[in-house]
Every structure is written in C-alpha cells, then in structure tokens.
Short mmCIF file of C-alpha atoms in Angstrom, two decimals:
data_model
loop_
_atom_site.label_atom_id
_atom_site.label_comp_id
_atom_site.label_asym_id
_atom_site.label_seq_id
_atom_site.Cartn_x
_atom_site.Cartn_y
_atom_site.Cartn_z
CA UNK A 1 29.16 -21.14 -8.12
CA UNK A 2 26.44 -19.93 -5.76
CA UNK A 3 23.50 -22.07 -4.71
CA UNK A 4 21.77 -20.25 -1.83
CA UNK A 5 24.89 -20.58 0.31
CA UNK A 6 23.15 -19.34 3.43
CA UNK A 7 20.93 -21.17 5.87
CA UNK A 8 17.59 -19.71 6.91
CA UNK A 9 19.51 -18.30 9.91
CA UNK A 10 21.69 -16.21 7.61
CA UNK A 11 25.02 -18.09 7.57
CA UNK A 12 26.71 -20.67 5.38
CA UNK A 13 25.85 -24.31 5.95
CA UNK A 14 28.20 -26.43 8.05
CA UNK A 15 27.97 -30.08 6.96
CA UNK A 16 29.72 -33.27 8.05
CA UNK A 17 29.80 -35.75 5.16
CA UNK A 18 30.57 -39.27 6.39
CA UNK A 19 31.55 -42.34 4.36
CA UNK A 20 33.74 -45.39 4.83
CA UNK A 21 36.50 -44.07 2.53
CA UNK A 22 37.69 -41.48 0.03
CA UNK A 23 37.15 -42.01 -3.69
CA UNK A 24 39.28 -45.18 -3.57
CA UNK A 25 36.40 -46.84 -1.71
CA UNK A 26 34.17 -47.01 -4.79
CA UNK A 27 31.29 -45.06 -6.32
CA UNK A 28 29.42 -44.20 -3.12
CA UNK A 29 32.56 -42.82 -1.46
CA UNK A 30 33.30 -40.87 -4.65
CA UNK A 31 29.85 -39.27 -4.44
CA UNK A 32 30.55 -38.28 -0.82
CA UNK A 33 33.94 -36.85 -1.77
CA UNK A 34 32.56 -34.86 -4.71
CA UNK A 35 29.66 -33.54 -2.64
CA UNK A 36 32.12 -32.27 -0.01
CA UNK A 37 34.18 -30.45 -2.64
CA UNK A 38 31.10 -28.92 -4.30
CA UNK A 39 29.73 -27.64 -0.98
CA UNK A 40 33.02 -25.97 -0.12
CA UNK A 41 33.35 -24.45 -3.60
CA UNK A 42 29.85 -22.96 -3.18
CA UNK A 43 30.84 -21.12 0.01
CA UNK A 44 29.67 -23.62 2.61
CA UNK A 45 31.85 -25.46 5.11
CA UNK A 46 31.95 -29.23 4.67
CA UNK A 47 34.27 -31.85 6.16
CA UNK A 48 34.53 -35.37 4.80
CA UNK A 49 34.91 -37.86 7.65
CA UNK A 50 36.14 -41.31 6.64
CA UNK A 51 37.31 -44.52 8.25
CA UNK A 52 40.18 -45.05 5.80
CA UNK A 53 41.83 -43.28 2.89
CA UNK A 54 43.52 -44.73 -0.18
CA UNK A 55 45.61 -41.59 -0.65
CA UNK A 56 46.91 -38.58 1.22
CA UNK A 57 44.27 -36.66 3.19
CA UNK A 58 43.11 -33.38 1.69
CA UNK A 59 42.28 -30.27 3.69
CA UNK A 60 38.61 -31.28 3.54
CA UNK A 61 39.09 -34.81 4.88
CA UNK A 62 39.11 -36.01 8.50
CA UNK A 63 39.90 -39.49 9.82
CA UNK A 64 37.31 -41.00 12.14
CA UNK A 65 39.74 -43.06 14.19
CA UNK A 66 42.98 -41.08 14.18
CA UNK A 67 45.92 -43.17 15.41
CA UNK A 68 43.52 -46.01 16.35
CA UNK A 69 42.57 -46.75 12.73
CA UNK A 70 44.38 -50.09 12.39
CA UNK A 71 43.14 -51.68 15.65
CA UNK A 72 39.58 -50.48 15.03
CA UNK A 73 39.58 -51.82 11.47
CA UNK A 74 40.90 -55.12 12.85
CA UNK A 75 38.12 -55.16 15.46
CA UNK A 76 35.53 -54.52 12.74
CA UNK A 77 36.94 -57.44 10.77
CA UNK A 78 36.64 -59.77 13.77
CA UNK A 79 33.06 -58.60 14.39
CA UNK A 80 32.22 -59.22 10.75
CA UNK A 81 33.66 -62.73 10.87
CA UNK A 82 31.44 -63.69 13.81
CA UNK A 83 28.33 -62.19 12.20
CA UNK A 84 28.05 -58.80 13.91
CA UNK A 85 29.48 -56.24 11.48
CA UNK A 86 29.07 -52.56 12.36
CA UNK A 87 27.69 -53.50 15.79
CA UNK A 88 30.01 -51.30 17.87
CA UNK A 89 29.94 -47.59 16.88
CA UNK A 90 33.68 -46.96 17.18
CA UNK A 91 33.29 -43.74 15.20
CA UNK A 92 30.68 -42.22 17.53
CA UNK A 93 33.08 -40.45 19.97
CA UNK A 94 34.85 -38.61 17.15
CA UNK A 95 31.58 -37.60 15.48
CA UNK A 96 29.98 -36.53 18.77
CA UNK A 97 32.94 -34.32 19.63
CA UNK A 98 33.22 -32.92 16.10
CA UNK A 99 29.49 -32.21 15.88
CA UNK A 100 29.66 -29.83 18.80
CA UNK A 101 33.22 -28.53 18.37
CA UNK A 102 32.68 -27.66 14.71
CA UNK A 103 29.02 -26.73 15.20
CA UNK A 104 27.75 -28.77 12.27
CA UNK A 105 24.22 -27.99 11.16
CA UNK A 106 23.70 -31.45 9.69
CA UNK A 107 25.41 -34.81 9.21
CA UNK A 108 25.11 -36.64 5.89
CA UNK A 109 26.10 -40.33 5.80
CA UNK A 110 26.82 -42.36 2.69
CA UNK A 111 28.30 -45.89 2.44
CA UNK A 112 28.66 -47.48 5.88
CA UNK A 113 28.96 -51.18 5.02
CA UNK A 114 31.84 -52.97 6.84
CA UNK A 115 33.04 -49.74 8.47
CA UNK A 116 30.46 -47.55 10.27
CA UNK A 117 27.64 -48.53 12.63
CA UNK A 118 24.04 -47.45 11.90
CA UNK A 119 23.72 -47.01 15.68
CA UNK A 120 25.83 -43.85 15.34
CA UNK A 121 23.08 -42.34 13.20
CA UNK A 122 20.47 -43.32 15.78
CA UNK A 123 22.33 -41.51 18.56
CA UNK A 124 23.54 -38.47 16.57
CA UNK A 125 20.04 -37.81 15.19
CA UNK A 126 18.93 -36.87 18.71
CA UNK A 127 20.83 -33.59 18.54
CA UNK A 128 21.32 -32.82 14.82
CA UNK A 129 19.50 -33.49 11.54
CA UNK A 130 20.92 -36.64 9.93
CA UNK A 131 20.64 -37.78 6.30
CA UNK A 132 21.65 -41.18 4.90
CA UNK A 133 21.99 -41.80 1.15
CA UNK A 134 21.26 -45.41 0.24
CA UNK A 135 23.82 -46.32 -2.43
CA UNK A 136 23.13 -50.06 -2.17
CA UNK A 137 20.60 -52.27 -0.38
CA UNK A 138 22.59 -52.87 2.83
CA UNK A 139 20.76 -50.11 4.82
CA UNK A 140 17.59 -52.25 4.78
CA UNK A 141 18.93 -55.82 4.47
CA UNK A 142 20.84 -58.05 6.83
CA UNK A 143 24.02 -56.87 5.17
CA UNK A 144 24.03 -57.86 1.50
CA UNK A 145 24.61 -55.08 -1.03
CA UNK A 146 22.03 -56.52 -3.44
CA UNK A 147 19.61 -59.36 -2.57
CA UNK A 148 19.52 -60.56 -6.21
CA UNK A 149 16.65 -63.12 -6.32
CA UNK A 150 16.28 -63.36 -2.52
CA UNK A 151 13.21 -61.64 -1.04
CA UNK A 152 13.69 -62.50 2.65
CA UNK A 153 14.63 -58.86 3.33
CA UNK A 154 10.94 -57.99 2.80
CA UNK A 155 9.98 -59.89 5.94
CA UNK A 156 13.05 -60.86 7.97
CA UNK A 157 16.53 -61.76 6.78
CA UNK A 158 17.61 -65.31 7.66
CA UNK A 159 19.39 -68.28 6.09
CA UNK A 160 21.28 -65.80 3.92
CA UNK A 161 22.26 -67.21 0.51
CA UNK A 162 25.20 -64.78 0.42
CA UNK A 163 26.70 -65.90 3.72
CA UNK A 164 30.47 -66.12 3.33
CA UNK A 165 30.57 -63.49 0.58
CA UNK A 166 31.71 -59.95 1.43
CA UNK A 167 30.30 -58.02 3.21
CA UNK A 168 28.58 -61.00 4.89
CA UNK A 169 31.85 -62.96 4.96
CA UNK A 170 31.07 -64.37 8.40
CA UNK A 171 30.96 -67.81 9.96
CA UNK A 172 27.53 -67.38 11.52
CA UNK A 173 24.23 -66.07 10.17
CA UNK A 174 22.97 -63.17 12.28
CA UNK A 175 21.51 -61.28 9.33
CA UNK A 176 18.10 -61.12 11.05
CA UNK A 177 19.70 -59.39 14.03
CA UNK A 178 21.60 -57.01 11.76
CA UNK A 179 18.45 -56.10 9.85
CA UNK A 180 16.73 -55.51 13.18
CA UNK A 181 19.29 -52.85 14.09
CA UNK A 182 18.60 -51.04 10.83
CA UNK A 183 14.87 -51.36 11.42
CA UNK A 184 15.40 -49.59 14.74
CA UNK A 185 17.27 -46.72 13.06
CA UNK A 186 14.60 -46.34 10.37
CA UNK A 187 11.83 -46.62 12.95
CA UNK A 188 13.08 -43.69 15.03
CA UNK A 189 11.76 -41.34 12.32
CA UNK A 190 14.63 -38.89 12.75
CA UNK A 191 16.88 -39.95 9.84
CA UNK A 192 16.19 -38.57 6.37
CA UNK A 193 16.80 -41.36 3.86
CA UNK A 194 17.78 -40.60 0.25
CA UNK A 195 18.22 -42.77 -2.83
CA UNK A 196 19.89 -41.88 -6.16
CA UNK A 197 17.26 -43.81 -8.14
CA UNK A 198 13.53 -44.46 -8.03
CA UNK A 199 14.35 -48.16 -8.35
CA UNK A 200 16.29 -48.12 -5.08
CA UNK A 201 13.50 -46.09 -3.47
CA UNK A 202 11.04 -48.83 -4.46
CA UNK A 203 13.35 -51.56 -3.13
CA UNK A 204 13.73 -49.72 0.18
CA UNK A 205 9.97 -49.27 0.59
CA UNK A 206 9.40 -52.97 -0.17
CA UNK A 207 11.53 -53.88 2.87
CA UNK A 208 8.85 -52.51 5.20
CA UNK A 209 11.46 -50.69 7.33
CA UNK A 210 10.40 -47.15 6.46
CA UNK A 211 7.44 -45.13 7.70
CA UNK A 212 7.96 -42.58 4.93
CA UNK A 213 9.43 -43.20 1.49
CA UNK A 214 13.08 -42.14 0.96
CA UNK A 215 13.55 -39.09 -1.26
CA UNK A 216 15.18 -39.50 -4.67
CA UNK A 217 18.24 -37.30 -5.32
CA UNK A 218 20.12 -38.35 -8.44
CA UNK A 219 23.89 -38.61 -8.60
CA UNK A 220 25.77 -36.05 -10.65
CA UNK A 221 28.71 -36.04 -13.05
CA UNK A 222 31.51 -33.53 -13.58
CA UNK A 223 30.72 -32.38 -17.11
CA UNK A 224 34.04 -30.56 -17.46
CA UNK A 225 36.13 -33.66 -16.75
CA UNK A 226 33.82 -36.18 -18.41
CA UNK A 227 33.32 -34.59 -21.80
CA UNK A 228 33.57 -35.58 -25.48
CA UNK A 229 37.09 -35.46 -26.94
CA UNK A 230 38.74 -35.84 -30.31
CA UNK A 231 38.73 -39.64 -30.59
CA UNK A 232 41.69 -39.81 -32.94
CA UNK A 233 43.81 -37.64 -30.66
CA UNK A 234 42.94 -39.45 -27.45
CA UNK A 235 43.42 -42.86 -29.09
CA UNK A 236 46.85 -41.84 -30.31
CA UNK A 237 47.72 -40.67 -26.82
CA UNK A 238 46.55 -43.96 -25.25
CA UNK A 239 48.06 -46.21 -27.93
CA UNK A 240 44.68 -47.46 -29.15
CA UNK A 241 43.89 -48.28 -32.80
CA UNK A 242 42.51 -45.50 -34.98
CA UNK A 243 40.82 -47.74 -37.56
CA UNK A 244 38.78 -50.06 -35.34
CA UNK A 245 35.52 -49.78 -33.45
CA UNK A 246 36.29 -49.90 -29.74
CA UNK A 247 33.90 -51.52 -27.26
CA UNK A 248 34.41 -50.56 -23.62
CA UNK A 249 34.03 -52.98 -20.70
CA UNK A 250 34.38 -51.16 -17.38
CA UNK A 251 33.89 -51.95 -13.69
CA UNK A 252 35.85 -51.54 -10.48
CA UNK A 253 36.42 -55.29 -10.64
CA UNK A 254 35.69 -57.03 -13.92
CA UNK A 255 35.69 -60.37 -12.07
CA UNK A 256 32.73 -59.32 -9.92
CA UNK A 257 29.91 -61.65 -11.03
CA UNK A 258 27.36 -58.93 -10.31
CA UNK A 259 28.86 -56.75 -13.05
CA UNK A 260 27.94 -59.36 -15.68
CA UNK A 261 31.20 -59.45 -17.64
CA UNK A 262 30.49 -63.04 -18.72
CA UNK A 263 27.13 -61.98 -20.17
CA UNK A 264 28.84 -59.12 -22.01
CA UNK A 265 31.38 -61.50 -23.48
CA UNK A 266 28.61 -63.84 -24.64
CA UNK A 267 27.19 -60.95 -26.66
CA UNK A 268 30.63 -59.95 -27.96
CA UNK A 269 31.24 -63.46 -29.29
CA UNK A 270 28.39 -62.97 -31.74
CA UNK A 271 30.17 -59.93 -33.22
CA UNK A 272 33.59 -61.54 -33.70
CA UNK A 273 33.33 -61.16 -37.49
CA UNK A 274 32.98 -57.38 -37.06
CA UNK A 275 36.39 -57.34 -35.32
CA UNK A 276 35.62 -54.95 -32.46
CA UNK A 277 38.61 -53.93 -30.35
CA UNK A 278 37.99 -54.43 -26.61
CA UNK A 279 39.03 -51.81 -24.06
CA UNK A 280 38.88 -53.18 -20.50
CA UNK A 281 38.95 -50.66 -17.62
CA UNK A 282 39.06 -52.09 -14.11
CA UNK A 283 41.03 -54.52 -11.98
CA UNK A 284 42.49 -57.19 -14.22
CA UNK A 285 41.01 -60.69 -14.28
CA UNK A 286 42.87 -63.55 -15.98
CA UNK A 287 39.59 -65.47 -16.19
CA UNK A 288 37.82 -62.69 -18.08
CA UNK A 289 40.80 -62.21 -20.37
CA UNK A 290 40.78 -65.91 -21.16
CA UNK A 291 37.11 -65.72 -22.17
CA UNK A 292 38.08 -62.98 -24.66
CA UNK A 293 40.68 -65.15 -26.34
CA UNK A 294 40.73 -64.31 -30.05
CA UNK A 295 39.78 -60.63 -29.58
CA UNK A 296 42.28 -57.79 -29.82
CA UNK A 297 42.15 -55.95 -26.51
CA UNK A 298 43.81 -53.54 -24.14
CA UNK A 299 43.63 -53.79 -20.34
CA UNK A 300 44.25 -50.69 -18.24
CA UNK A 301 43.90 -52.21 -14.79
CA UNK A 302 42.23 -50.15 -12.06
CA UNK A 303 42.20 -46.40 -12.77
CA UNK A 304 41.76 -44.16 -9.75
CA UNK A 305 41.88 -40.69 -11.32
CA UNK A 306 38.80 -39.22 -12.97
CA UNK A 307 40.88 -37.65 -15.75
CA UNK A 308 42.28 -41.07 -16.71
CA UNK A 309 38.82 -42.62 -16.68
CA UNK A 310 37.41 -39.81 -18.81
CA UNK A 311 40.11 -40.23 -21.45
CA UNK A 312 39.49 -43.96 -21.82
CA UNK A 313 35.71 -43.60 -21.82
CA UNK A 314 35.88 -40.95 -24.54
CA UNK A 315 38.16 -43.14 -26.66
CA UNK A 316 35.50 -45.86 -27.02
CA UNK A 317 32.71 -46.03 -29.57
CA UNK A 318 30.32 -48.01 -27.39
CA UNK A 319 30.01 -49.02 -23.73
CA UNK A 320 28.81 -52.60 -23.14
CA UNK A 321 27.47 -52.70 -19.56
CA UNK A 322 25.60 -55.78 -18.42
CA UNK A 323 25.39 -55.35 -14.66
CA UNK A 324 22.98 -57.79 -13.02
CA UNK A 325 22.19 -55.51 -10.05
CA UNK A 326 22.93 -51.81 -9.67
CA UNK A 327 21.53 -48.58 -8.25
CA UNK A 328 22.66 -45.58 -10.33
CA UNK A 329 26.22 -46.46 -11.36
CA UNK A 330 28.49 -43.49 -11.93
CA UNK A 331 30.16 -45.22 -14.86
CA UNK A 332 26.93 -44.95 -16.89
CA UNK A 333 26.65 -41.21 -16.18
CA UNK A 334 30.33 -40.67 -16.94
CA UNK A 335 30.42 -42.56 -20.24
CA UNK A 336 27.20 -40.81 -21.29
CA UNK A 337 28.80 -37.44 -20.53
CA UNK A 338 31.84 -38.29 -22.65
CA UNK A 339 29.55 -39.08 -25.57
CA UNK A 340 29.99 -42.85 -25.46
CA UNK A 341 26.56 -44.52 -25.68
CA UNK A 342 25.60 -47.73 -23.89
CA UNK A 343 24.25 -51.12 -24.86
CA UNK A 344 23.40 -53.22 -21.84
CA UNK A 345 20.78 -54.57 -19.48
CA UNK A 346 17.81 -52.65 -18.06
CA UNK A 347 19.01 -53.26 -14.50
CA UNK A 348 18.03 -51.36 -11.36
CA UNK A 349 18.23 -47.60 -11.86
CA UNK A 350 19.95 -47.72 -15.25
CA UNK A 351 16.69 -47.25 -17.25
CA UNK A 352 16.27 -43.93 -15.42
CA UNK A 353 19.40 -42.68 -17.21
CA UNK A 354 18.99 -44.25 -20.65
CA UNK A 355 16.20 -43.31 -23.05
CA UNK A 356 15.62 -46.44 -25.13
CA UNK A 357 16.91 -46.11 -28.70
CA UNK A 358 17.70 -42.45 -28.09
CA UNK A 359 20.97 -42.50 -26.15
CA UNK A 360 21.42 -46.26 -25.86
CA UNK A 361 19.72 -49.62 -25.82
CA UNK A 362 18.81 -51.77 -22.81
CA UNK A 363 17.79 -55.40 -23.09
CA UNK A 364 15.83 -57.33 -20.49
CA UNK A 365 18.39 -58.56 -17.92
CA UNK A 366 19.65 -61.97 -18.95
CA UNK A 367 18.33 -61.76 -22.52
CA UNK A 368 21.59 -62.45 -24.35
CA UNK A 369 19.88 -62.87 -27.74
CA UNK A 370 18.37 -59.37 -27.65
CA UNK A 371 21.61 -57.91 -26.30
CA UNK A 372 23.67 -59.58 -29.02
CA UNK A 373 21.32 -58.50 -31.81
CA UNK A 374 21.34 -54.88 -30.64
CA UNK A 375 25.12 -54.82 -30.17
CA UNK A 376 25.63 -56.14 -33.67
CA UNK A 377 23.14 -53.72 -35.20
CA UNK A 378 24.69 -50.69 -33.49
CA UNK A 379 28.27 -51.66 -34.35
CA UNK A 380 27.16 -52.02 -37.98
CA UNK A 381 25.66 -48.52 -38.00
CA UNK A 382 28.13 -45.72 -37.10
CA UNK A 383 25.40 -43.11 -37.70
CA UNK A 384 23.40 -44.55 -34.79
CA UNK A 385 26.44 -44.34 -32.53
CA UNK A 386 26.95 -40.70 -33.51
CA UNK A 387 23.30 -39.76 -32.87
CA UNK A 388 23.21 -41.56 -29.51
CA UNK A 389 26.48 -39.89 -28.55
CA UNK A 390 25.11 -36.38 -29.07
CA UNK A 391 21.82 -37.14 -27.32
CA UNK A 392 23.56 -38.80 -24.40
CA UNK A 393 25.73 -35.77 -23.76
CA UNK A 394 22.70 -33.46 -23.84
CA UNK A 395 20.84 -35.81 -21.49
CA UNK A 396 23.72 -35.69 -19.00
CA UNK A 397 23.85 -31.90 -19.22
CA UNK A 398 20.12 -31.45 -18.63
CA UNK A 399 19.57 -33.95 -15.79
CA UNK A 400 22.85 -34.97 -14.12
CA UNK A 401 25.14 -31.95 -13.92
CA UNK A 402 27.07 -31.25 -10.73
CA UNK A 403 25.26 -27.90 -10.50
CA UNK A 404 21.92 -29.67 -10.35
CA UNK A 405 23.29 -32.30 -7.95
CA UNK A 406 24.54 -29.60 -5.57
CA UNK A 407 21.40 -27.45 -5.79
CA UNK A 408 19.20 -30.45 -4.96
CA UNK A 409 21.29 -31.26 -1.89
CA UNK A 410 21.32 -27.69 -0.61
CA UNK A 411 17.54 -27.48 -1.04
CA UNK A 412 17.20 -30.72 0.91
CA UNK A 413 19.46 -29.49 3.73
CA UNK A 414 17.49 -26.28 4.04
CA UNK A 415 14.21 -28.18 4.24
CA UNK A 416 15.66 -30.43 6.93
CA UNK A 417 16.91 -27.45 8.96
CA UNK A 418 13.54 -25.67 8.77
CA UNK A 419 11.54 -28.85 9.35
CA UNK A 420 9.66 -28.57 6.05
CA UNK A 421 8.92 -31.42 3.67
CA UNK A 422 9.00 -31.50 -0.11
CA UNK A 423 5.68 -30.94 -1.82
#
C-alpha cells in the first residue's frame, strides 16, 4: 500500500494520533486506531497516544499519563463532577515532550470528551499543525455529545437539559464556560477541524464557533474483514437458525436511548406474524429483552473484535437501525460492507451512506408507521434484500474503502504541511 508516503520535504510523515482510548473506547477511538495502523502500513510513522486502553498496548500505542494514569483519571472525574471537565490539560507535558523528541510533523486529535483538554490543542498548535476530527458535537457544545432538540449551543450553552447525564454528569452547570473554552480554541484559527459527515459539518457551522467550515473526510471500513460470507456456513458456526429471516439490532449499548432500540422494537412488533429471528449485538439490556418477549432471539453481548462483529453482521438478512442522533456510525458502513442492508431512520449523516431504495430504506426519524411498513415489505420480499445487499457492498467499495480513507488523510496532511487549502 503506497499513498504518497513522503512529505513535500522528501521523507515519510511522522504523525501523532491522539484519542481518549483504543478501540474499546467506541467508534471514534476505533477510527483513530485504524488510521494509525494504516499510516504505518503505508510507510509513515504514526503513534497512537491514548489516556486509557482496554487491552494490552501495541507497538504503535503510547499512554499519555504513564504511571500516573489512575490519579489523573480520578482527577478528571472530580473535575467533571463539579462542572469543569477537561479543564486541566494533564496530557500536555507528555505531548509537548513527544512532539519534539519524536519530531512529529503533525498532531491529529479525535475523541477528547471526558479525557483530554481542548486547551492542549490550543497550546500545541503554536508549534505544529494540529487537526481535530469531530466525531460528535462536544467540540462545539458545552459538553453534550448530541444536543437533540436543544439549540442553545448556537448562541451560548446554559441551563443544560442533559445535566447529570454523561459526559455532563456534574452537579453544577458550567456548560457556558466549557463552550467558551472551545470557542477560544476554534477562534485561534490554527486548528484544522474535520467531520466525517456533511451533516456534522453543518451542525458545527451552526454553532457560530468556526471562522472557516470544517472539512469533510468520511470514515472508512476494512473491506477485507467486513465482507459478504456464506450465510448458511456462518449461521451454522454461530448457532443461528438456517430457515429464518434474521433481523440485526446492534449498538455498543442497546439500552442507550439515543440508539432508538425502543423505536426499532415498535416496528418489529408489527412483523410478529412473519416470525423474524432477532440477533442482538451489544451490551445486554434486560429491559430491551423484555420488550422483545415473544420473539426468538440471540444476544451476543458486547463484541470487541472486528472479526466477531463481521461474522454476526454477515449472518443477518437485514439491519434495523433507528438511531435518534448520529454522525457517521461505523456500524452502518460495516453492515453495508458485509452485504446486510439497512432499514432505519434518516438520522444525522446516515443518509450520506444510504441511497434510498437502492441499498436500504430510511424513514423520517420518529415515523414508526413508515418504518414498520417498509420493514414488513422488505422482509416479505427476499429479492429486494438480495439486490440491496449487492448494491450496498459496491457502494462501500466505491466510497468508503480504507484505501480511500487513508489517501484522503494523507492529502490533507500534505496540504496542512505546505499551508495550502483545498480547492
């Protein structure tokens, strides 16, 4: 794999990728981890700096706090409780030293919420180019990941309706102060902001924090891991029925209200006579299981390995995904790449991945009647599922491959290092 592995100065790029965690930290941290691996495989040098790891460190990973991890994480928790999360840049000394000792050309930040201070970006951008990918809305709000129906972030965050809910699980409301810190970082004009979707770009611009619009760089998917498989063989291997249509419900936490599992179940209830078999991938929820009483189902619990996820995604006939707020969720790209089409809500950046009635169907968010009717129609028509499956795989190959993802990032880095802008 070779994607212009040299900088304009004639040597390979040296990049520090920074996120709160390894792939155990969720989709944004997975993107950071995959980007690090792709850069190294292409002949560049990339280190992944993280505040905590869910598994053993790889050769590419570096801990931000070393032996001080536990006390610093405890201090961050206390700060969050009193309303000042990410106020103290505990990670700055390590990044300052590493930036010069390892001679990084550029630092690329990803998910910071509850772990890393935006003030580190403000300071580090004085001496090196800095990029920040916006995976959720927290870089321009007072801390919430998604404002939902609240629009205070477009003027000044205050009286936060999500106070007490992670990551704003604090006793006091200082969301206006927190948003002010992020306004200061955006206002310096030295940080290159990126978004995986045009929807998130539009949300960021509506906040009024940015002098220039963030650049859209889509996420990518590993097409070799997430690929179509022989359904009969993989179902036999996983102990799933061979003679039933399988509907997939998947999320890191199925109990997360934002993921809309209750709305999905409302649609499923209308198809009970079709006897779909339910495959649930994600942290178990007794409440969600209770709502599915009467359906045959299989729960996997949380799956951390991509190979395990790919197997289960490929085993399903249809992915029912009714998220109420999302940017460009990896699970949609990954199921599409395995040839499992989606029926769900046209939320956030999801319509940028799904071509209506070509590789899936998206109802207006909250429209359970339309969702139910489409789900029933598709389950009653296996030919539609087959056609959408083939088109979805081709769509993933043409727009969301890891090769394209990597090439777009390298082109961005080179523009940042030469001081040129796109277009």
